[in-house]
């Protein structure tokens, strides 16, 4: 299942997504928490103003995302999980 994070331009994830969050246009139920939590609000504010963040997300897009059972959610980011099904 996939969901667009940008209601204005579906299929994109750039700093407009964060600008939309600041304007109350987030699509996930957890979004208000990002703005109300003093630990995460500065990141939303920063990324809303940061075009470099948008370019970085575009660069990451060249890596093909694994879907369904092709990949795994790592318990530690720096190493693959050891047990396989």
Short mmCIF file of N, CA and C in Angstrom, two decimals:
data_model
loop_
_atom_site.label_atom_id
_atom_site.label_comp_id
_atom_site.label_asym_id
_atom_site.label_seq_id
_atom_site.Cartn_x
_atom_site.Cartn_y
_atom_site.Cartn_z
N UNK A 1 0.84 -1.17 0.00
CA UNK A 1 0.00 0.00 0.00
C UNK A 1 0.89 1.24 0.00
N UNK A 2 0.53 2.21 -0.77
CA UNK A 2 1.30 3.45 -0.84
C UNK A 2 0.37 4.63 -0.60
N UNK A 3 0.93 5.69 -0.07
CA UNK A 3 0.15 6.92 0.15
C UNK A 3 1.00 8.11 -0.25
N UNK A 4 0.38 9.07 -0.87
CA UNK A 4 1.09 10.29 -1.23
C UNK A 4 1.20 11.18 0.00
N UNK A 5 2.37 11.76 0.21
CA UNK A 5 2.60 12.64 1.34
C UNK A 5 2.37 14.10 0.98
N UNK A 6 2.15 14.37 -0.27
CA UNK A 6 1.92 15.74 -0.74
C UNK A 6 0.56 15.80 -1.41
N UNK A 7 -0.39 16.51 -0.79
CA UNK A 7 -1.74 16.59 -1.35
C UNK A 7 -1.79 17.50 -2.57
N UNK A 8 -0.86 18.43 -2.67
CA UNK A 8 -0.86 19.39 -3.77
C UNK A 8 -0.28 18.76 -5.04
N UNK A 9 0.88 18.12 -4.93
CA UNK A 9 1.52 17.44 -6.06
C UNK A 9 1.76 15.99 -5.65
N UNK A 10 0.78 15.11 -5.85
CA UNK A 10 0.95 13.70 -5.44
C UNK A 10 2.14 13.06 -6.13
N UNK A 11 2.78 12.16 -5.43
CA UNK A 11 3.92 11.45 -5.99
C UNK A 11 5.25 12.13 -5.77
N UNK A 12 5.27 13.24 -5.06
CA UNK A 12 6.52 13.93 -4.78
C UNK A 12 6.77 13.95 -3.28
N UNK A 13 8.03 14.03 -2.92
CA UNK A 13 8.41 14.25 -1.52
C UNK A 13 9.57 15.22 -1.55
N UNK A 14 9.28 16.46 -1.29
CA UNK A 14 10.29 17.50 -1.33
C UNK A 14 9.99 18.48 -0.20
N UNK A 15 10.59 19.65 -0.24
CA UNK A 15 10.33 20.58 0.86
C UNK A 15 8.90 21.13 0.82
N UNK A 16 8.19 20.99 -0.29
CA UNK A 16 6.79 21.39 -0.33
C UNK A 16 5.97 20.53 0.63
N UNK A 17 6.37 19.28 0.79
CA UNK A 17 5.68 18.42 1.75
C UNK A 17 5.75 19.03 3.14
N UNK A 18 6.90 19.59 3.49
CA UNK A 18 7.06 20.20 4.81
C UNK A 18 6.34 21.55 4.88
N UNK A 19 6.33 22.29 3.77
CA UNK A 19 5.57 23.54 3.75
C UNK A 19 4.09 23.24 3.97
N UNK A 20 3.61 22.18 3.34
CA UNK A 20 2.21 21.79 3.53
C UNK A 20 1.94 21.42 4.98
N UNK A 21 2.89 20.75 5.62
CA UNK A 21 2.72 20.41 7.04
C UNK A 21 2.53 21.67 7.87
N UNK A 22 3.33 22.69 7.56
CA UNK A 22 3.25 23.95 8.30
C UNK A 22 1.89 24.62 8.10
N UNK A 23 1.24 24.34 6.98
CA UNK A 23 -0.06 24.94 6.67
C UNK A 23 -1.22 24.02 7.02
N UNK A 24 -0.94 22.96 7.77
CA UNK A 24 -2.00 22.05 8.20
C UNK A 24 -2.50 21.11 7.12
N UNK A 25 -1.69 20.86 6.10
CA UNK A 25 -2.11 20.01 5.00
C UNK A 25 -1.43 18.64 5.01
N UNK A 26 -1.02 18.18 6.17
CA UNK A 26 -0.42 16.85 6.26
C UNK A 26 -1.46 15.77 6.06
N UNK A 27 -1.05 14.66 5.47
CA UNK A 27 -2.01 13.59 5.16
C UNK A 27 -1.99 12.45 6.17
N UNK A 28 -1.01 12.42 7.04
CA UNK A 28 -0.91 11.35 8.03
C UNK A 28 -1.40 11.84 9.38
N UNK A 29 -2.01 10.94 10.14
CA UNK A 29 -2.52 11.31 11.46
C UNK A 29 -1.43 11.72 12.42
N UNK A 30 -0.21 11.27 12.18
CA UNK A 30 0.89 11.60 13.09
C UNK A 30 1.48 12.98 12.82
N UNK A 31 1.11 13.61 11.73
CA UNK A 31 1.70 14.89 11.34
C UNK A 31 1.54 15.98 12.39
N UNK A 32 0.36 16.14 13.01
CA UNK A 32 0.26 17.19 14.04
C UNK A 32 1.28 17.01 15.16
N UNK A 33 1.66 15.77 15.43
CA UNK A 33 2.66 15.52 16.46
C UNK A 33 4.02 16.08 16.07
N UNK A 34 4.35 16.03 14.79
CA UNK A 34 5.63 16.58 14.34
C UNK A 34 5.73 18.07 14.64
N UNK A 35 4.61 18.75 14.53
CA UNK A 35 4.60 20.19 14.77
C UNK A 35 4.46 20.53 16.25
N UNK A 36 3.76 19.71 17.00
CA UNK A 36 3.54 20.04 18.41
C UNK A 36 4.68 19.58 19.31
N UNK A 37 5.50 18.66 18.85
CA UNK A 37 6.61 18.16 19.66
C UNK A 37 7.81 19.10 19.49
N UNK A 38 8.31 19.68 20.57
CA UNK A 38 9.44 20.61 20.45
C UNK A 38 10.71 19.95 19.93
N UNK A 39 10.78 18.62 19.96
CA UNK A 39 11.97 17.93 19.44
C UNK A 39 11.94 17.84 17.92
N UNK A 40 10.76 17.78 17.31
CA UNK A 40 10.67 17.59 15.86
C UNK A 40 10.25 18.84 15.10
N UNK A 41 9.58 19.77 15.76
CA UNK A 41 9.12 20.99 15.07
C UNK A 41 10.26 21.74 14.38
N UNK A 42 11.43 21.90 15.02
CA UNK A 42 12.51 22.62 14.32
C UNK A 42 12.92 21.97 13.00
N UNK A 43 12.82 20.64 12.91
CA UNK A 43 13.17 19.96 11.67
C UNK A 43 12.14 20.25 10.58
N UNK A 44 10.86 20.23 10.94
CA UNK A 44 9.81 20.55 9.96
C UNK A 44 10.00 21.97 9.46
N UNK A 45 10.25 22.91 10.37
CA UNK A 45 10.44 24.31 9.98
C UNK A 45 11.67 24.46 9.09
N UNK A 46 12.75 23.78 9.44
CA UNK A 46 13.98 23.88 8.65
C UNK A 46 13.79 23.29 7.26
N UNK A 47 13.22 22.09 7.18
CA UNK A 47 13.06 21.43 5.88
C UNK A 47 12.04 22.14 5.00
N UNK A 48 11.09 22.83 5.60
CA UNK A 48 10.12 23.60 4.80
C UNK A 48 10.81 24.72 4.04
N UNK A 49 11.93 25.21 4.56
CA UNK A 49 12.66 26.32 3.93
C UNK A 49 13.86 25.85 3.11
N UNK A 50 14.12 24.55 3.05
CA UNK A 50 15.38 24.04 2.54
C UNK A 50 15.23 23.36 1.19
N UNK A 51 15.57 24.07 0.12
CA UNK A 51 15.52 23.48 -1.22
C UNK A 51 16.59 22.40 -1.38
N UNK A 52 17.69 22.48 -0.63
CA UNK A 52 18.72 21.45 -0.69
C UNK A 52 18.16 20.10 -0.26
N UNK A 53 17.26 20.12 0.71
CA UNK A 53 16.63 18.88 1.16
C UNK A 53 15.86 18.25 0.00
N UNK A 54 15.15 19.07 -0.74
CA UNK A 54 14.38 18.56 -1.88
C UNK A 54 15.31 17.92 -2.91
N UNK A 55 16.44 18.56 -3.20
CA UNK A 55 17.40 18.00 -4.16
C UNK A 55 17.99 16.69 -3.64
N UNK A 56 18.24 16.62 -2.35
CA UNK A 56 18.78 15.38 -1.76
C UNK A 56 17.78 14.24 -1.91
N UNK A 57 16.49 14.53 -1.72
CA UNK A 57 15.47 13.50 -1.88
C UNK A 57 15.42 13.03 -3.33
N UNK A 58 15.59 13.94 -4.28
CA UNK A 58 15.61 13.56 -5.69
C UNK A 58 16.80 12.65 -5.99
N UNK A 59 17.96 12.95 -5.40
CA UNK A 59 19.14 12.11 -5.60
C UNK A 59 18.92 10.71 -5.04
N UNK A 60 18.27 10.63 -3.88
CA UNK A 60 18.00 9.32 -3.29
C UNK A 60 17.07 8.48 -4.16
N UNK A 61 16.30 9.12 -4.99
CA UNK A 61 15.35 8.42 -5.84
C UNK A 61 16.03 7.50 -6.85
N UNK A 62 17.31 7.72 -7.15
CA UNK A 62 18.00 6.85 -8.11
C UNK A 62 18.20 5.44 -7.56
N UNK A 63 18.16 5.29 -6.24
CA UNK A 63 18.28 3.97 -5.63
C UNK A 63 16.91 3.31 -5.69
N UNK A 64 16.86 2.15 -6.25
CA UNK A 64 15.58 1.46 -6.41
C UNK A 64 15.10 0.94 -5.06
N UNK A 65 13.92 1.33 -4.68
CA UNK A 65 13.35 0.91 -3.41
C UNK A 65 12.82 -0.51 -3.54
N UNK A 66 13.15 -1.33 -2.57
CA UNK A 66 12.63 -2.70 -2.55
C UNK A 66 11.23 -2.67 -1.95
N UNK A 67 10.35 -3.44 -2.53
CA UNK A 67 8.97 -3.47 -2.06
C UNK A 67 8.56 -4.89 -1.69
N UNK A 68 7.46 -4.97 -0.98
CA UNK A 68 6.90 -6.25 -0.54
C UNK A 68 7.95 -7.05 0.22
N UNK A 69 8.22 -8.28 -0.21
CA UNK A 69 9.16 -9.12 0.53
C UNK A 69 10.56 -9.10 -0.06
N UNK A 70 10.88 -8.13 -0.91
CA UNK A 70 12.20 -8.03 -1.52
C UNK A 70 13.27 -7.58 -0.53
N UNK A 71 12.89 -6.83 0.46
CA UNK A 71 13.87 -6.27 1.40
C UNK A 71 13.50 -6.60 2.83
N UNK A 72 14.08 -5.85 3.73
CA UNK A 72 13.81 -6.06 5.15
C UNK A 72 13.90 -4.73 5.89
N UNK A 73 13.20 -4.64 6.99
CA UNK A 73 13.33 -3.49 7.87
C UNK A 73 14.43 -3.86 8.86
N UNK A 74 15.51 -3.12 8.82
CA UNK A 74 16.65 -3.47 9.66
C UNK A 74 16.43 -3.06 11.11
N UNK A 75 16.89 -3.93 11.99
CA UNK A 75 16.85 -3.60 13.41
C UNK A 75 17.95 -2.59 13.74
N UNK A 76 19.07 -2.70 13.03
CA UNK A 76 20.17 -1.74 13.12
C UNK A 76 20.46 -1.26 11.71
N UNK A 77 20.58 0.03 11.54
CA UNK A 77 20.76 0.60 10.20
C UNK A 77 22.07 0.17 9.54
N UNK A 78 23.08 -0.13 10.35
CA UNK A 78 24.40 -0.40 9.79
C UNK A 78 24.65 -1.87 9.47
N UNK A 79 23.66 -2.75 9.67
CA UNK A 79 23.88 -4.17 9.41
C UNK A 79 22.56 -4.86 9.06
N UNK A 80 22.61 -5.81 8.12
CA UNK A 80 21.38 -6.56 7.82
C UNK A 80 21.00 -7.45 8.99
N UNK A 81 19.72 -7.78 9.07
CA UNK A 81 19.27 -8.71 10.10
C UNK A 81 19.87 -10.08 9.84
N UNK A 82 20.15 -10.84 10.87
CA UNK A 82 20.81 -12.14 10.69
C UNK A 82 19.83 -13.27 10.42
N UNK A 83 18.64 -13.22 10.96
CA UNK A 83 17.71 -14.33 10.74
C UNK A 83 16.87 -14.05 9.51
N UNK A 84 16.74 -15.03 8.67
CA UNK A 84 15.95 -14.95 7.44
C UNK A 84 14.86 -16.00 7.48
N UNK A 85 13.74 -15.70 6.87
CA UNK A 85 12.65 -16.68 6.78
C UNK A 85 12.88 -17.62 5.64
#
